XYZ file of C-alpha atoms in Angstrom:
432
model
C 72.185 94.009 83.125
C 71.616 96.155 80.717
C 70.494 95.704 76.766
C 72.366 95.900 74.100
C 69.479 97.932 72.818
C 69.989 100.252 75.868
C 73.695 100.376 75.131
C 73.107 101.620 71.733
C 71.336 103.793 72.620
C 73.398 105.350 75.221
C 76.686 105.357 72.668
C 74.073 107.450 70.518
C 73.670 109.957 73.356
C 77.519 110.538 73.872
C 77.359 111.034 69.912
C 74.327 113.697 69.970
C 72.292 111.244 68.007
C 68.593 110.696 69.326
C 65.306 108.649 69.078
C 67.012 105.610 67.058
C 64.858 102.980 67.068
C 65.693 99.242 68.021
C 66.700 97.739 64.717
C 69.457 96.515 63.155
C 70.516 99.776 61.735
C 74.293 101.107 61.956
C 74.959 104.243 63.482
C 76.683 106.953 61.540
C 78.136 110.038 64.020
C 78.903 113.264 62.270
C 81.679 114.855 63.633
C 82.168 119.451 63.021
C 85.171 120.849 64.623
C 84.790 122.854 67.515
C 87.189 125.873 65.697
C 86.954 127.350 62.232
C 88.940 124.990 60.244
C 91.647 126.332 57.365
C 91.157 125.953 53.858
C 93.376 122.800 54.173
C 91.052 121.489 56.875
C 88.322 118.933 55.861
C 85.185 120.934 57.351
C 84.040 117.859 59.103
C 84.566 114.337 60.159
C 81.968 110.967 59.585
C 82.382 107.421 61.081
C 80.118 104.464 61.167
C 79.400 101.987 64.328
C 78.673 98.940 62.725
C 75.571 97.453 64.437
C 76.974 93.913 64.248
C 80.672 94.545 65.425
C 78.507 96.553 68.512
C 76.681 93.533 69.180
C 79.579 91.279 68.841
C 81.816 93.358 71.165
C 78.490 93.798 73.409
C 78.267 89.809 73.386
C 82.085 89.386 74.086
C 82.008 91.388 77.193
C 78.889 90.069 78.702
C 80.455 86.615 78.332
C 83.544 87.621 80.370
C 83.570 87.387 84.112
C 83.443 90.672 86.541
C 83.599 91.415 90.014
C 82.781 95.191 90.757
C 85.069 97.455 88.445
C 87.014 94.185 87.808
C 86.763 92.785 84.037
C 88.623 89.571 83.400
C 88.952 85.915 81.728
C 91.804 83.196 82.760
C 93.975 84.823 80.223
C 92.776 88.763 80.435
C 92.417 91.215 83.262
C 91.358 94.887 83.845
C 90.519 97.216 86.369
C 90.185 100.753 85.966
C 92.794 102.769 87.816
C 92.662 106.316 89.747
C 95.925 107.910 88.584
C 96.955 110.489 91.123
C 98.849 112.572 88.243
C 96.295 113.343 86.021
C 97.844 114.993 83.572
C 100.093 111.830 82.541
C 97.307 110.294 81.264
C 98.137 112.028 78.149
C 101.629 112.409 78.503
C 103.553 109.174 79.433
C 101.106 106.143 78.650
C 101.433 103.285 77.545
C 103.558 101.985 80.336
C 104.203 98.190 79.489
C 106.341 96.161 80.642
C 106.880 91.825 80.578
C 107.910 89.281 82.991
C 108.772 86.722 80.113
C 109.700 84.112 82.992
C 106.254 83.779 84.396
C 105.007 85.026 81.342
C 102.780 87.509 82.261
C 102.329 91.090 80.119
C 101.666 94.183 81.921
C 100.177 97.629 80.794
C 99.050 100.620 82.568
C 96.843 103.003 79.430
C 93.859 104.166 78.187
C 91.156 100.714 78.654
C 90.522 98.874 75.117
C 87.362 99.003 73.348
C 86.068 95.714 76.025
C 86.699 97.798 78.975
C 84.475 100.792 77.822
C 81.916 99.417 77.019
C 81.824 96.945 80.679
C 81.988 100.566 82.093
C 78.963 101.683 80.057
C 77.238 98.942 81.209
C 77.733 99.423 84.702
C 76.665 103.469 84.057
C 73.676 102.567 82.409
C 72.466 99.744 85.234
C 73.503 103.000 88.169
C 70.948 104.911 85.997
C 67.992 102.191 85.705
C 68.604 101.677 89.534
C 68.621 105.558 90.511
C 64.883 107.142 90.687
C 63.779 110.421 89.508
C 65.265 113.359 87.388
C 69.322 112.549 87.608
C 68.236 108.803 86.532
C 68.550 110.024 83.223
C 71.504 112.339 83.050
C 74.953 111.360 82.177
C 78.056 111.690 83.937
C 79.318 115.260 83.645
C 82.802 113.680 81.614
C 80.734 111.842 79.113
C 78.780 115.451 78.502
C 81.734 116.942 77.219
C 82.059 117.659 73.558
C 83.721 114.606 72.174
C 84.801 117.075 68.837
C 88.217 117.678 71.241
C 89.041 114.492 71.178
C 89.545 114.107 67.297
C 92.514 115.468 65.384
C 93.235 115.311 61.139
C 95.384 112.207 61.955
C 93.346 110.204 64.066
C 91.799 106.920 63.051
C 88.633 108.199 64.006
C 86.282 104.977 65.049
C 84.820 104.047 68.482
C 87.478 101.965 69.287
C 89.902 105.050 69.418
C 87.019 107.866 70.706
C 85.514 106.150 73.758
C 88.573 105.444 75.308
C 89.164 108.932 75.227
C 85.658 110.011 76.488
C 86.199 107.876 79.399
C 89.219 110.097 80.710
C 90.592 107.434 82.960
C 93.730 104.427 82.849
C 93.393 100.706 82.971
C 95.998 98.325 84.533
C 95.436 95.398 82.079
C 97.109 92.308 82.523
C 97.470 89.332 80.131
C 98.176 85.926 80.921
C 100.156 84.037 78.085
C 100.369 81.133 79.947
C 98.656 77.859 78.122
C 96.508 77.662 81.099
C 93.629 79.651 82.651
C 94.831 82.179 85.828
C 92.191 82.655 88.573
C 90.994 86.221 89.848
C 93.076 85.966 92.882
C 96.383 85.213 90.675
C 95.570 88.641 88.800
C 94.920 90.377 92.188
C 98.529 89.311 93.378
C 99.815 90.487 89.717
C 98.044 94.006 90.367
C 99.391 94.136 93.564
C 102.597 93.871 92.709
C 102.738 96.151 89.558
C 101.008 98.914 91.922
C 103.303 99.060 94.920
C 106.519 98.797 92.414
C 104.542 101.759 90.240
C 104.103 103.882 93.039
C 107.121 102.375 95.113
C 109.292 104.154 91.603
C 107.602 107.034 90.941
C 106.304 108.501 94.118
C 102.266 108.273 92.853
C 99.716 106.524 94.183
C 97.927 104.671 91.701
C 94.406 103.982 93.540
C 91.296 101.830 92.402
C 87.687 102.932 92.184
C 85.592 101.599 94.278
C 82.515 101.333 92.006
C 81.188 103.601 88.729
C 80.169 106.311 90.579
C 83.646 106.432 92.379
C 85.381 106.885 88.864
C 82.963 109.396 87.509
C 82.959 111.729 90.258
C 86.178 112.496 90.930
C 88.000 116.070 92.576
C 91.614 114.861 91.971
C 94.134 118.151 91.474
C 96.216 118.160 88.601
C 100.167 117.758 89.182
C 102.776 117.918 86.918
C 104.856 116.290 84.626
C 106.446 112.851 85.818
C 108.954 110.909 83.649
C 107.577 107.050 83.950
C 110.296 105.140 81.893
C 111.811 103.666 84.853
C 108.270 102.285 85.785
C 108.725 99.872 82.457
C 110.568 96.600 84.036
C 108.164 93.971 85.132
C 107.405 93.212 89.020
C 109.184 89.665 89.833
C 107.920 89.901 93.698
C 104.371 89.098 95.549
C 103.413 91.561 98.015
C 101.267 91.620 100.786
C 98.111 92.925 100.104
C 97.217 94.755 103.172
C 100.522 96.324 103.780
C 100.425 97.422 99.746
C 97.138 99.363 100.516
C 98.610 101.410 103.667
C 101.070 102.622 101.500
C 98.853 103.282 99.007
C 96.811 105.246 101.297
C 99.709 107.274 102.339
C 101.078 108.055 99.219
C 97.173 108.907 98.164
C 96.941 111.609 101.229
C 98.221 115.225 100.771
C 98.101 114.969 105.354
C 101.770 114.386 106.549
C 99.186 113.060 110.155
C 97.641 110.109 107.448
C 100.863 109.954 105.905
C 102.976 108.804 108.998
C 100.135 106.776 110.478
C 99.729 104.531 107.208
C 103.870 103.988 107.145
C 103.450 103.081 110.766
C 100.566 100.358 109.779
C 102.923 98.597 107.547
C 105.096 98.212 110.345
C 102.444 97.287 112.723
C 101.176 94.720 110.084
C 104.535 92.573 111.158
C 104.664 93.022 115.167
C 102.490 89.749 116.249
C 104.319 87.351 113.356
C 107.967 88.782 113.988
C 107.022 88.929 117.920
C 105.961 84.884 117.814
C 109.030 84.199 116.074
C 111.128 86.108 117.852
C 110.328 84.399 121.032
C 110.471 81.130 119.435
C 113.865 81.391 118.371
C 115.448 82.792 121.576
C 113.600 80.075 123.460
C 115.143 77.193 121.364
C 118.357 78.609 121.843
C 117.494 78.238 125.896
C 116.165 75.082 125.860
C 119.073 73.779 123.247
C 121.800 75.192 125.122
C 124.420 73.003 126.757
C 123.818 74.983 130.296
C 120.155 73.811 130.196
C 119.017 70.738 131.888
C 115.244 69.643 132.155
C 116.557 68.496 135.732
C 117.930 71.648 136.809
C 114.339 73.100 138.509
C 116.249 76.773 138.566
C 117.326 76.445 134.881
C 113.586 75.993 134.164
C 111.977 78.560 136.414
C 114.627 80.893 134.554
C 112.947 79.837 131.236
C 109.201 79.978 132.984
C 110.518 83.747 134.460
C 111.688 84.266 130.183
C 108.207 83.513 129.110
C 106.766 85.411 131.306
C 108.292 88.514 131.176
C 108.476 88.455 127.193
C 104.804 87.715 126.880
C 103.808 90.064 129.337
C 105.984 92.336 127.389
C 103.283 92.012 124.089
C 100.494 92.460 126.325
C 99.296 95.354 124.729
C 98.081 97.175 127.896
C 101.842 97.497 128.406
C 103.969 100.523 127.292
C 106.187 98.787 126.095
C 104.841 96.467 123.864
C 104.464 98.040 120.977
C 108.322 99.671 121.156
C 110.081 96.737 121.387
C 107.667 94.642 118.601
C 108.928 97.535 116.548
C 112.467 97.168 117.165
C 112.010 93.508 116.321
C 110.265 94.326 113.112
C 112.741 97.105 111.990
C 115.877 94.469 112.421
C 114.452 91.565 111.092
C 113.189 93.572 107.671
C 115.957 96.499 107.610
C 119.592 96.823 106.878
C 120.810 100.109 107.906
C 122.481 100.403 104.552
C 120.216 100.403 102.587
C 117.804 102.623 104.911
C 120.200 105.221 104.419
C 120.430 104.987 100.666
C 116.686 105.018 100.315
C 116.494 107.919 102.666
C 119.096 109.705 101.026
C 117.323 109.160 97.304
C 114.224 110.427 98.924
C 115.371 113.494 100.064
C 119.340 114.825 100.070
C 119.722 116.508 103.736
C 117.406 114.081 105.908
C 120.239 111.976 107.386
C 121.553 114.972 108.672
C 118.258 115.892 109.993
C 117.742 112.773 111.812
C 121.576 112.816 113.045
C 121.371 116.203 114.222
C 117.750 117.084 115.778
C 115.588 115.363 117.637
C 111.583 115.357 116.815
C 110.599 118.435 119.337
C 106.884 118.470 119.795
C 107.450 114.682 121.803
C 111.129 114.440 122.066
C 111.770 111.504 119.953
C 115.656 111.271 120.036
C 118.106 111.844 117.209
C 119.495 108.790 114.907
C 123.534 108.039 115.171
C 124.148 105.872 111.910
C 126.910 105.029 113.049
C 126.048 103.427 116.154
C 125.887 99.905 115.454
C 124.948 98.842 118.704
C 121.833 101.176 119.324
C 120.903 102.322 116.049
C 117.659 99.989 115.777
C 117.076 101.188 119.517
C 116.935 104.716 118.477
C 115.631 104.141 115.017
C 112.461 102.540 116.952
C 112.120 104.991 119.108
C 112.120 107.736 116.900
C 109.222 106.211 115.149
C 107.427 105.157 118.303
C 107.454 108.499 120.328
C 106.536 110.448 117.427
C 103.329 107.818 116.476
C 102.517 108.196 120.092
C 102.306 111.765 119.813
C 99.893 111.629 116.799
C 97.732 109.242 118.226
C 97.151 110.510 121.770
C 95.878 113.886 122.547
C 95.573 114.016 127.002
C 95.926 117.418 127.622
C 97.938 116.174 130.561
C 100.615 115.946 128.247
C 101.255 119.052 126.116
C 104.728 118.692 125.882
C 104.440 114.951 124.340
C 101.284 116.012 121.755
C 101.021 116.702 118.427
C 99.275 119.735 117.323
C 97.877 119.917 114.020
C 98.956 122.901 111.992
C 101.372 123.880 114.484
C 103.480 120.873 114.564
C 102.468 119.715 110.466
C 105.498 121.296 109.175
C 108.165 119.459 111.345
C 105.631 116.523 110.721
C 106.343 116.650 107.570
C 110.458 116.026 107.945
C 110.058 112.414 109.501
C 107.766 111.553 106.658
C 111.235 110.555 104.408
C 112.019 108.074 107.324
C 109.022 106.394 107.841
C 108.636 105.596 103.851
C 111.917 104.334 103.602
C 111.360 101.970 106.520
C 107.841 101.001 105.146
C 109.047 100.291 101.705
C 111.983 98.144 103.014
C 109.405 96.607 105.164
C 107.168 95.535 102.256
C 109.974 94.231 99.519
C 112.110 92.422 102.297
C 108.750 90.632 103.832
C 107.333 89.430 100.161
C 108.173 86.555 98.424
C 109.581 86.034 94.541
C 106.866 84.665 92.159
């Protein structure tokens, strides 16, 4: 890990300040505007970094526990977060919200002072591992003039300037709980603040893998996006896996990744809904008055039942995967509130899905009024059109997708598909 020596000296680099030497001294950054400033204008601006609050706050975060971008204790977490808006980051944040029942404190902002300095750290041990010429240059971010980040009003200090360098968010979490959380508590916290986040605003809010991840970034920048909504606490534990596919489609610009990853969260569910599926129609056999153990037709009928349903999730079948689907869709989905989630994603796709079918493989239109057979035709929607993505025989040019050709009309079912996902995930998790 790296010094505090070595940290010094790299907080002396982002400051223009060279060739200190390793002693106790504190470090004094002079600060000239970038512009000409007005005759009401102090010409310049002067802080000190006290050596012994550095060497505190170095001690305090080498005494907390980390696991890759990860920086936590049993009452403090944070993890740096890829924001897929970045031009919110100086627009909306703070977002903070509290579950006072589990009592657990939530905020998605600029890192604290802790969280910088972990992430200088890491950038400094990258450079002692890399060899040659770039071992010793900076990320390009942290080579930016730091004068733009100071105003007449600021409380100009490191604390409130390397935050600022660093250009990215933190989810922090706080546990004010008498006792200690583990990591995998907070994990299940950040899951659930991240899918409701992105699940209410549309963004995908991704993590960095490592340092280098977050400091070389080609993320375009979007507009404006009112986050108030995004204030209220999660009260719900998600599913990990299932949270990431829908992270990944919300993260992709690719109406192909975007289906596929809504059509993972459904997959996710197919074996577990499939098991109990059978389970429960078989007790119903066995339990019903009709049956008898002594009857030897009655229990080749249930033998035949077995048979034919397991044969059914074989998955060199082609019909598997269809039916799992339909299974998945009506245990998780009320056609309610389908529509009303459809409908708040986008205005005219009922209609769509009413009126047209999906033409490049036929997929057939959705009656939402058809009780009966909506989950039929609701699954097979889905189903023809995932087949058509993910097999390209040239035997069958009527049933294939073709990229750039078909993207646009791609792009319609995508409102479907994230409705049904999202239902999927809040209606499988559990309240904490």
């Amino acid at each position: 890990m790296a010094t505090f020596f070595e940290i010094k000296q790299l907080i002396c680099r982002l400051f223009g300040i060279r060739d200190i030497v390793d002693d106790d001294e504190d470090i004094t950054v002079d600060i000239r505007p970038l512009r000409v400033p007005s005759s009401d204008e102090q010409e310049n601006y002067q802080f000190v970094i006290v050596n012994a609050e550095l060497q505190e706050l170095y001690d305090k975060v080498c005494s907390m526990r980390n696991d890759a971008l990860e920086l936590y204790t049993g009452y403090d977490y944070e993890v740096g977060i890829d924001l897929d808006y970045p031009i919110m980051r100086n627009q909306e944040f703070p977002v903070i919200s509290e579950d006072i029942a589990n009592s657990i404190q939530y905020e998605l902002g600029v890192p604290t002072i802790e969280y910088c300095i972990y992430l200088l750290i890491q950038i400094k041990d990258t450079m002692n591992q890399q060899q040659g010429r770039n071992s010793r240059i900076l990320p390009m971010r942290l080579r930016r003039p730091f004068d733009r980040y100071v105003s007449n009003n600021d409380n100009i200090s490191l604390a409130t300037l390397l935050p600022k360098m660093i250009g990215e968010l933190s989810l922090k979490i706080k546990n004010m709980n008498s006792y200690a959380k583990d990591l995998s508590s907070f994990r299940n916290y950040k899951t659930s603040f991240v899918f409701e986040f992105m699940y209410k605003s549309g963004i995908a809010l991704i993590e960095f893998t490592d340092i280098i991840d977050m400091f070389h970034m080609n993320n375009s920048i979007r507009g404006r996006l009112d986050v108030t909504q995004i204030s209220t606490p999660p009260l719900r534990k998600y599913t990990n896996d299932v949270v990431d596919y829908y992270k990944q489609a919300l993260a992709s610009n690719d109406p192909y990744i975007k289906f596929i990853s809504f059509y993972h969260v459904m997959e996710y569910f197919f074996d577990e809904v499939f098991k109990r599926k059978l389970v429960t129609d078989l007790k119903d056999k066995i339990t019903h008055p009709d049956f008898s153990y002594k009857n030897e037709d009655k229990i080749y009928d249930i033998a035949l039942f077995v048979k034919n349903r397991l044969r059914m999730n074989d998955e060199t079948g082609q019909g598997n995967e269809l039916e799992s689907l339909k299974y998945v869709l009506s245990e998780y989905i009320s056609i309610d509130d389908l529509k009303a989630r459809i409908d708040a994603i986008d205005l005219n796709a009922l209609q769509y899905y009413k009126n047209n079918k999906v033409s490049f493989c036929n997929a057939p239109v959705i009656s939402w009024s058809d009780t009966q057979g909506v989950f039929t035709q609701l699954a097979r929607r889905i189903y023809f059109t995932r087949n058509s993505l993910v097999h390209s025989k040239s035997g069958k040019n009527k049933e294939r997708y073709r990229p750039y050709q078909d993207e646009k009309q791609l792009q319609l079912e995508i409102p479907l598909v994230k409705a049904v996902a999202e239902l999927i995930i809040i209606n499988s998790s559990e309240i904490f």
